[in-house]
Short mmCIF file of C-alpha atoms in Angstrom, two decimals:
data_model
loop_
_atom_site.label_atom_id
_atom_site.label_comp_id
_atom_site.label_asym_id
_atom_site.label_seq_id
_atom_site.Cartn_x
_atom_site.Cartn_y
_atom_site.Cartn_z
CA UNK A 194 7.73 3.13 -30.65
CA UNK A 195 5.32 0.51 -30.36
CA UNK A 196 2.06 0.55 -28.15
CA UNK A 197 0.26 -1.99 -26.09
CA UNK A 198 -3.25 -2.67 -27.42
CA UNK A 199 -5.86 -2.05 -24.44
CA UNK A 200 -8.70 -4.17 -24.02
CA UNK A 201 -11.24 -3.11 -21.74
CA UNK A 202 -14.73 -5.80 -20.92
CA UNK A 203 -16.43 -6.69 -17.50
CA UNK A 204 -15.39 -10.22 -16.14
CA UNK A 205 -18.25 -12.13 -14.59
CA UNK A 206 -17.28 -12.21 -10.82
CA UNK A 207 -18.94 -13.55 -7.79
CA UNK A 208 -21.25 -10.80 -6.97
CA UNK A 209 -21.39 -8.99 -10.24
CA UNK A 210 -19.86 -7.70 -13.27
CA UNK A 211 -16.28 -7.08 -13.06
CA UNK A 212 -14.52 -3.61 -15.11
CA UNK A 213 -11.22 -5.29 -16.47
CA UNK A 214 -8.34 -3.40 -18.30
CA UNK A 215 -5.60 -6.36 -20.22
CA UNK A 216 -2.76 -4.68 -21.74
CA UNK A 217 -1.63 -6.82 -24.28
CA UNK A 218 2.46 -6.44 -25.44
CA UNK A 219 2.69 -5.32 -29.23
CA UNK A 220 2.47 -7.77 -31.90
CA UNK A 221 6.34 -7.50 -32.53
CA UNK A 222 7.40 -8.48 -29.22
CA UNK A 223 8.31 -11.74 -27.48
CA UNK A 224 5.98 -12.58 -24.50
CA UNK A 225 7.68 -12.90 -21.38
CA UNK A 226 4.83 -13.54 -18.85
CA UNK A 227 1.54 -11.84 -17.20
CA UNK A 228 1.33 -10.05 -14.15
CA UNK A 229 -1.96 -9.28 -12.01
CA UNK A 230 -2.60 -6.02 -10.68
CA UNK A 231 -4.03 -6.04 -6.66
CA UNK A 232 -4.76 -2.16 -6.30
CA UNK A 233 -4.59 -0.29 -2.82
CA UNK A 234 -8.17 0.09 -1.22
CA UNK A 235 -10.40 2.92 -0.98
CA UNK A 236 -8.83 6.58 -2.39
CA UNK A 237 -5.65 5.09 -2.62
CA UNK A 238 -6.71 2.99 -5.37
CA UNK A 239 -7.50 6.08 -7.36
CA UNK A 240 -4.91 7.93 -5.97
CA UNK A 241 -2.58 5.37 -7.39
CA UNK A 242 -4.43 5.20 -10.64
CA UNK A 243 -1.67 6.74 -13.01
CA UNK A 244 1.34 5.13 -11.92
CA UNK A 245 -0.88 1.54 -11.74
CA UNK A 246 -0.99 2.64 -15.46
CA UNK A 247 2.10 3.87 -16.67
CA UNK A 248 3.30 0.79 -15.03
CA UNK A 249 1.46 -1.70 -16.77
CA UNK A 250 2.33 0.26 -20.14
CA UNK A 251 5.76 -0.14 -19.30
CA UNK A 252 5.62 -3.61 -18.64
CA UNK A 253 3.32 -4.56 -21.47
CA UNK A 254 6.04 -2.79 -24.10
CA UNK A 255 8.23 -5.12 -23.19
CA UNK A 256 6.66 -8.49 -22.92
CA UNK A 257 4.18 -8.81 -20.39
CA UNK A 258 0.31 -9.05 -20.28
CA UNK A 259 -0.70 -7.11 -17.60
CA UNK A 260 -4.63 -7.07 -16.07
CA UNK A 261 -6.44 -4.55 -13.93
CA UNK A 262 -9.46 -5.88 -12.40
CA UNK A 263 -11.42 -3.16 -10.09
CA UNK A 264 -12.88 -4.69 -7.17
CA UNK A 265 -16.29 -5.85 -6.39
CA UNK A 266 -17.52 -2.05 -5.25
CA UNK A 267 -14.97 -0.22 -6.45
CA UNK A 268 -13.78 1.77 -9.45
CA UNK A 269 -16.58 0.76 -12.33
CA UNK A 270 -17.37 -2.56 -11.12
CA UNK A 271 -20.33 -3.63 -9.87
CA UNK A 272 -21.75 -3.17 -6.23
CA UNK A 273 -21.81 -0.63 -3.35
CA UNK A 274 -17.93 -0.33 -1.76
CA UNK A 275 -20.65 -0.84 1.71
CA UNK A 276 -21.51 -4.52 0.34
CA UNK A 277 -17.74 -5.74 -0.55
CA UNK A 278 -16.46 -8.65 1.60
CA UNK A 279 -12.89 -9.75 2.23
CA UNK A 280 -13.53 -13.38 0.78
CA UNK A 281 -15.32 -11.88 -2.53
CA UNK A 282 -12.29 -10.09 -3.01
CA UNK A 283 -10.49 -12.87 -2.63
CA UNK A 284 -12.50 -15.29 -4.57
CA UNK A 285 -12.86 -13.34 -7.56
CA UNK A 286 -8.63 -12.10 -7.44
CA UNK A 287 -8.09 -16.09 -7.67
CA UNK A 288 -11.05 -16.44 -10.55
CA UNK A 289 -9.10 -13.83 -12.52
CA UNK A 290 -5.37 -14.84 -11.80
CA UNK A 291 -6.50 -18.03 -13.34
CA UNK A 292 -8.44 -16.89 -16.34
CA UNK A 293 -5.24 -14.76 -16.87
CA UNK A 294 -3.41 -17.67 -16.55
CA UNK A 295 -5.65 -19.76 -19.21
CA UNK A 296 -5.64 -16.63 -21.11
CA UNK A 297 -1.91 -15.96 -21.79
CA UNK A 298 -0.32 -19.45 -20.98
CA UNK A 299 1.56 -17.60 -18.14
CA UNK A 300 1.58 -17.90 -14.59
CA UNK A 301 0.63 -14.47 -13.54
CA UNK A 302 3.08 -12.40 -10.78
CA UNK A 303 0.97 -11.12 -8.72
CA UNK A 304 1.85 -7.08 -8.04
CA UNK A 305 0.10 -5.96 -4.78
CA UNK A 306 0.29 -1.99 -4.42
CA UNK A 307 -0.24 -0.85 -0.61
CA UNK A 308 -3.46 -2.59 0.64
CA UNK A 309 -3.62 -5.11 -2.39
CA UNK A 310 0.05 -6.73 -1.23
CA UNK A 311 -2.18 -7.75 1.19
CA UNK A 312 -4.51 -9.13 -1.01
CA UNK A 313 -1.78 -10.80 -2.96
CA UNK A 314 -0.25 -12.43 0.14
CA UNK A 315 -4.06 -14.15 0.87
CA UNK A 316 -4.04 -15.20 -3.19
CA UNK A 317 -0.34 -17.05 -2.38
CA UNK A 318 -1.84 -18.51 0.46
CA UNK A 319 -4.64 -19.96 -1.12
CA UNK A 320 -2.64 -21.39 -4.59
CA UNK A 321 0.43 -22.68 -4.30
CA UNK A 322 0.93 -21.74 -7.57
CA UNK A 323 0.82 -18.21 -7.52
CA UNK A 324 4.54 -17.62 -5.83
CA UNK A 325 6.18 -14.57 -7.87
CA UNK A 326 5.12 -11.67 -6.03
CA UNK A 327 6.06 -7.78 -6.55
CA UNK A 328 5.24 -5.01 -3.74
CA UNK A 329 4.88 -1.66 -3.73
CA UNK A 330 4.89 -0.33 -0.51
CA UNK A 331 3.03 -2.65 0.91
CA UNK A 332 0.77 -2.25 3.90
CA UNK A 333 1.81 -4.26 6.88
CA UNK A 334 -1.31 -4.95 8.20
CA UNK A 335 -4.87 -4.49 8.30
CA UNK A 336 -4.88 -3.07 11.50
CA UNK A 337 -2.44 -0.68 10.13
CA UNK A 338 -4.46 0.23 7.69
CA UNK A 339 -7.74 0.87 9.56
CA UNK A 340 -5.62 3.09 11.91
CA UNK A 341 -5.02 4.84 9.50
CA UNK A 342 -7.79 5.31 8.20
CA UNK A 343 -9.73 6.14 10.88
CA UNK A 344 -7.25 8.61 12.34
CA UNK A 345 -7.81 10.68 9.15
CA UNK A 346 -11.61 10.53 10.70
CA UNK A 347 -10.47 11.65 14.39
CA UNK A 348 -7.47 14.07 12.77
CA UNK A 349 -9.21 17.13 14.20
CA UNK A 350 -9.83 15.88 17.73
CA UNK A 351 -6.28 14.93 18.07
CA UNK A 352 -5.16 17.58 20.71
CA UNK A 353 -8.51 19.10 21.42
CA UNK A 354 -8.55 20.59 24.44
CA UNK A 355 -11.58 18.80 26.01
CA UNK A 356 -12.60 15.51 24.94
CA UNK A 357 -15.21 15.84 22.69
CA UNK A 358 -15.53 13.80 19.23
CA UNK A 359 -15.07 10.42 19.07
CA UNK A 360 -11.84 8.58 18.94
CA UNK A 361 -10.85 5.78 16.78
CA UNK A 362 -10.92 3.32 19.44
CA UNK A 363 -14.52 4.22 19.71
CA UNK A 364 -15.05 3.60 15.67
CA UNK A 365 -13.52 0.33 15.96
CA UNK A 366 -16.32 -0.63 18.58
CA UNK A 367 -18.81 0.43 16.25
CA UNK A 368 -17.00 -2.48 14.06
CA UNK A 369 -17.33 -5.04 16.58
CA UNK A 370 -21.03 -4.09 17.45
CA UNK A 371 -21.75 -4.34 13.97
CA UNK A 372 -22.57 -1.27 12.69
CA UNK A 373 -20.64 0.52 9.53
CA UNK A 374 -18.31 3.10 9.51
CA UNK A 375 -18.20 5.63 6.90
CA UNK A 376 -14.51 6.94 6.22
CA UNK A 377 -13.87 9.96 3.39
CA UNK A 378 -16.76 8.57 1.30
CA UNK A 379 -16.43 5.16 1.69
CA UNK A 380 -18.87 2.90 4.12
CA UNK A 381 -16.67 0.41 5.82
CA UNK A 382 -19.09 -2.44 6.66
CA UNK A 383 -18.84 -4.62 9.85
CA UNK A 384 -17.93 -7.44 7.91
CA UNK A 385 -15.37 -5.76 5.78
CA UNK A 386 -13.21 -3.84 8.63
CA UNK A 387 -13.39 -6.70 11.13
CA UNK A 388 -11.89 -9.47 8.03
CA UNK A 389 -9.45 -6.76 7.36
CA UNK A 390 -8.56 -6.06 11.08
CA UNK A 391 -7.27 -9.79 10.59
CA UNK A 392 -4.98 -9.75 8.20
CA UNK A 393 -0.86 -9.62 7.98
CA UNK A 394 1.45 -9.78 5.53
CA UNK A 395 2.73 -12.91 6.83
CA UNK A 396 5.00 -15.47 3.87
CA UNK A 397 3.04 -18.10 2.78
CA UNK A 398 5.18 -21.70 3.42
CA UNK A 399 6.81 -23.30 0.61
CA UNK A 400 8.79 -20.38 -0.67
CA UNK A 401 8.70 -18.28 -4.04
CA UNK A 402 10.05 -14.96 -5.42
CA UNK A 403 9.04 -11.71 -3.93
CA UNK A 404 10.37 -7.83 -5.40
CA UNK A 405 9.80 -5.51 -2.24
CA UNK A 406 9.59 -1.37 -3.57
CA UNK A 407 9.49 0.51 -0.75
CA UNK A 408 8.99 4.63 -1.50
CA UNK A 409 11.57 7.46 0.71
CA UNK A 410 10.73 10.36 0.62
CA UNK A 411 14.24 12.12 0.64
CA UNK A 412 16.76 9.97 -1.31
CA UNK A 413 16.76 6.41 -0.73
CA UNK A 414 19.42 4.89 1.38
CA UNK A 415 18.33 1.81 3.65
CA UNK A 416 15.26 0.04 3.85
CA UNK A 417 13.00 1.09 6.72
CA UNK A 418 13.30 -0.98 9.81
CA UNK A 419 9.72 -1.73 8.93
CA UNK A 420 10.62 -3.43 5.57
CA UNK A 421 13.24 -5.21 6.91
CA UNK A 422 11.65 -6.59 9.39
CA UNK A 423 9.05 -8.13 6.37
CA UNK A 424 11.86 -9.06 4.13
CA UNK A 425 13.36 -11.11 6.98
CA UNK A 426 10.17 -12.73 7.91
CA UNK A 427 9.56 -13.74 3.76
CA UNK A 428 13.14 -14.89 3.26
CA UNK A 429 13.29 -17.32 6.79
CA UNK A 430 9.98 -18.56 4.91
CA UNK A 431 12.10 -19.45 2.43
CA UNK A 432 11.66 -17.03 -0.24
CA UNK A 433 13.79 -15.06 -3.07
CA UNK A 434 13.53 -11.71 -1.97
CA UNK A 435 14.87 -8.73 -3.94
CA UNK A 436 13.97 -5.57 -2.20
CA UNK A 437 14.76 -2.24 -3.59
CA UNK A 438 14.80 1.36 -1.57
CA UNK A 439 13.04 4.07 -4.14
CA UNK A 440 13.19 7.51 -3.75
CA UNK A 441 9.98 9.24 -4.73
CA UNK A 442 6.63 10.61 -2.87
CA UNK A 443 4.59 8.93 -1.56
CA UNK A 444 2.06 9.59 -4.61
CA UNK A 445 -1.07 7.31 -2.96
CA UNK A 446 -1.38 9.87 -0.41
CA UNK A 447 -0.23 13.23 -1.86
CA UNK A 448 -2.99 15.96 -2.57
CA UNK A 449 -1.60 15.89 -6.47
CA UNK A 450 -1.34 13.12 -8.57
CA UNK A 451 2.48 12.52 -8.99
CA UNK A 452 4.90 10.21 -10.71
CA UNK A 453 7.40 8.59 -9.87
CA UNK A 454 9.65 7.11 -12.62
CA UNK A 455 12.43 5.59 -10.82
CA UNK A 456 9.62 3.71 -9.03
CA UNK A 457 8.43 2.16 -12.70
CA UNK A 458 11.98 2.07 -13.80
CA UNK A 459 13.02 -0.70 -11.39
CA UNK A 460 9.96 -2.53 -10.89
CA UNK A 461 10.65 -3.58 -14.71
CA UNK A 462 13.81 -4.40 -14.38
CA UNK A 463 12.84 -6.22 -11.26
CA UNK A 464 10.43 -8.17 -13.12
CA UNK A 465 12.90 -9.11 -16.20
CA UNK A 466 15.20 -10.85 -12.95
CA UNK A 467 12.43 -13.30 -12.31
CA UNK A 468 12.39 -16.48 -13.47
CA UNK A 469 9.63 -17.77 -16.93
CA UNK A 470 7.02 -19.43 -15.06
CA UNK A 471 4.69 -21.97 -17.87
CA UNK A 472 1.46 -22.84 -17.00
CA UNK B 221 19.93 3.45 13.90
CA UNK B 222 19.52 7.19 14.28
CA UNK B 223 15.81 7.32 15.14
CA UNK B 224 16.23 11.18 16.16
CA UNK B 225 17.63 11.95 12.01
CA UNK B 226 14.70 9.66 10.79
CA UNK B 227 12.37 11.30 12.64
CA UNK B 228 13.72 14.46 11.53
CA UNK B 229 13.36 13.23 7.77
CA UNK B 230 10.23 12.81 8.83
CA UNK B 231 9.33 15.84 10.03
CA UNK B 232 11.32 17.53 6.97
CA UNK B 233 9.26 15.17 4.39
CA UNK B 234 5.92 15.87 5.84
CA UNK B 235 6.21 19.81 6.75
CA UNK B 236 8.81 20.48 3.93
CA UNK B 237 10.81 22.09 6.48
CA UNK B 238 14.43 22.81 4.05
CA UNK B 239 16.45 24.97 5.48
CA UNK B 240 14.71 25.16 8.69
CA UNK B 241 15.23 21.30 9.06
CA UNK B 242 18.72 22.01 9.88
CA UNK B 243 18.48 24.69 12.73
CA UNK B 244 16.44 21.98 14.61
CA UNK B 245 17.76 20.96 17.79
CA UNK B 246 16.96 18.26 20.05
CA UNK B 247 15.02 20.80 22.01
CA UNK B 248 13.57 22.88 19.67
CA UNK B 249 9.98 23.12 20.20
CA UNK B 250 7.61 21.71 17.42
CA UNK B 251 4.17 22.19 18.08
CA UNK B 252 2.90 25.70 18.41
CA UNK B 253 6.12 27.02 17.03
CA UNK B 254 6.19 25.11 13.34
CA UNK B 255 3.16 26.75 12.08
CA UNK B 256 2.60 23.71 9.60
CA UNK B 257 2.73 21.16 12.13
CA UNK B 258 -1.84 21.23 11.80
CA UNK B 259 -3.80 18.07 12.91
CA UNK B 260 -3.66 16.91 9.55
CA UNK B 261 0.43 17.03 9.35
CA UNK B 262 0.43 15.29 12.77
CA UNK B 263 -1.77 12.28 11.15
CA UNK B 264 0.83 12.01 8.15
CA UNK B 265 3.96 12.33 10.39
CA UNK B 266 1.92 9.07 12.41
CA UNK B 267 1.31 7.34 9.18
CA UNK B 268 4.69 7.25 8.03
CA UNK B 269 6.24 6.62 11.91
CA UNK B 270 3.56 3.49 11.78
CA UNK B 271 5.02 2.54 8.32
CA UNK B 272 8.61 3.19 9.00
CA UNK B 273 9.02 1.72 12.26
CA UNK B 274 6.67 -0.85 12.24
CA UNK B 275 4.47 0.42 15.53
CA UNK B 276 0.88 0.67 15.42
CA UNK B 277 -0.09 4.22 17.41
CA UNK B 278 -3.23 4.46 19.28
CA UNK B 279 -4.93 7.94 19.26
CA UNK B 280 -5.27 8.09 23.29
CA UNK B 281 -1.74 7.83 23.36
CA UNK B 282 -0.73 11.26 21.67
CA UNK B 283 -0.98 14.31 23.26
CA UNK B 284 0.67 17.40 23.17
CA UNK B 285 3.31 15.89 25.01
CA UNK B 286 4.72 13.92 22.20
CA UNK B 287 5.01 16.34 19.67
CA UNK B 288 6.33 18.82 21.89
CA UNK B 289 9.67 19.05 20.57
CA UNK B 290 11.89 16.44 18.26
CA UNK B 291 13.25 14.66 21.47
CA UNK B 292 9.78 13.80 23.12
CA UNK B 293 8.64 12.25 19.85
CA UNK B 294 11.98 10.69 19.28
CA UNK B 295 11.42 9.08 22.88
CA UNK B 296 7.75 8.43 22.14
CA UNK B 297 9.23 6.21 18.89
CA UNK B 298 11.73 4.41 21.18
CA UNK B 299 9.48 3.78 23.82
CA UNK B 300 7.30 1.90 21.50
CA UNK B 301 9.76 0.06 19.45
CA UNK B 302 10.90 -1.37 22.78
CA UNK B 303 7.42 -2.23 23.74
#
């Protein structure tokens, strides 16, 4: 079987030096398109490391450039994760989707995993052009995702008997007052939490294609009420939407790294149903 | 849909009840008597009710209470989907 060739550089980005990973489809196979990777945020992005890569293997070996950019701050990029803002994130996503573009002739699909749908979403609202879209999992919101995060913080105050450490509630303050927050390693700047607090995964207008992946833990029946709801929302915004139950764990939180085949297994053939887009 | 068998998938999923997921009753008591049901299990049954459901949870509003057996949460879940 053949083998994607890997090239690995640092993109020039906003703030600094960007670590960049293009899997390129073998030299005997006809290109079908590029997608862009938007990774989930903090230890989920390394968490979801593996399957980000067995993914873009699989996709590469049949047809499709795929890049992995880390963040400003994160991965080997440039930067302290404490002096990451929303917009740089945003700014440089857009400078590489169009690079990509330039690069491979393709309009990239842009394949948001958790906290980097979100990402994705802002990049679709910002260019029109960018309107083929893949999920996996994706994070509803940022205050979600903050919640989250800061109840891992709080997890040991939960049901303590007298009120002692502080709750999230009183993190979130610490937001708003300016001051950062440091969560399992990671210092959450002011800036950072309160442009993340912000944001929803809310359709851009003017329509497109979207895949939705959405991981069960047991087998996978229905879409969660959750999802639903979101693929509503996207299609009365007048998008495609092709959404797709998955049963496998939930391997950007599990304590070992996991894989989940089935997951890769239809996010390609997801991606083969979308339409060529040409630069 | 059945929130009380989702939530009990989600209890199963998180706790990795098996077998014991099926002698659960409405009334069986969860906390205190599921030794696995820790602080940290309670934040990942949250997370996934928050992603499931589509309800953000605030930490003031869990107690003891809600997690006292699989009816109180399942009325906790309600409560707040109605909200």
């Amino acid at each position: 079987m053949s083998t994607p060739e890997l090239a690995a550089f640092f993109a020039p980005g906003t703030a600094g030096k960007l670590f960049s990973l293009l899997y390129c489809p073998p030299a005997n196979i006809t290109v079908r398109g590029a997608v862009m990777y938007l990774a989930p945020v903090a230890e989920e992005m390394n968490k979801g490391r593996r399957m980000a890569a067995l993914q873009a293997r699989a996709w590469a070996n049949v047809g499709w450039f795929v890049l992995q950019q880390d963040s400003f701050g994160c991965g080997d990029s440039a930067g302290e994760f404490a002096d990451a803002t929303w917009a740089g994130w945003l700014a440089d996503a857009l400078r590489a989707a169009h690079w990509l573009a330039e690069r491979t002739g393709h309009r990239p699909v842009l394949w948001g995993a958790r906290a980097g749908a979100l990402l994705a979403c802002a990049m679709a609202h910002q260019d029109e052009l960018l309107r083929q879209v893949l999920f996996w999992h994706p994070v509803a919101s940022g205050k979600l995702l903050l919640q989250q995060l800061l109840r891992l913080k709080v997890a040991g105050n939960l049901f303590a008997a007298e009120p002692g450490g502080a709750s999230t509630r009183q993190w979130r303050a610490c937001w708003e007052a300016g001051q950062g927050v440091e969560i399992a390693g990671y210092e959450w700047s002011s800036a950072l939490a309160l442009a993340c607090d912000a944001l929803a995964l809310t359709p851009p207008s003017g329509g497109g294609q979207l895949a939705w992946l959405e991981l069960a833990g047991g087998p996978a029946s229905d879409l969660s009420p959750a999802a639903q709801a979101g693929v509503s929302a996207w299609r009365a915004a007048g998008w495609a939407v092709d959404a797709q139950p998955v049963s496998g764990a939930a391997f950007w939180q599990v304590v070992e790294i996991v894989e989940v085949p089935e997951l890769i297994h239809y996010s390609t053939q997801m991606l083969e149903n979308l339409p060529a887009v040409d630069i | 849909m059945d929130i009380g068998k989702a939530v009990l998938g989600i209890l199963d999923e998180v706790l990795q009840l098996g077998p014991r997921a099926a002698d659960l009753s409405a009334d069986s008591p969860l906390l205190g008597a599921i030794p696995e049901l820790d602080s940290m299990a309670v934040v990942a049954v949250l997370t996934l009710v928050e992603e499931r459901f589509g309800v953000t949870i605030e930490d003031d509003e869990i107690d003891g209470a809600v997690f006292a057996s699989l009816a109180t949460l399942t009325h906790f879940i309600e409560a707040k989907m109605a909200a």
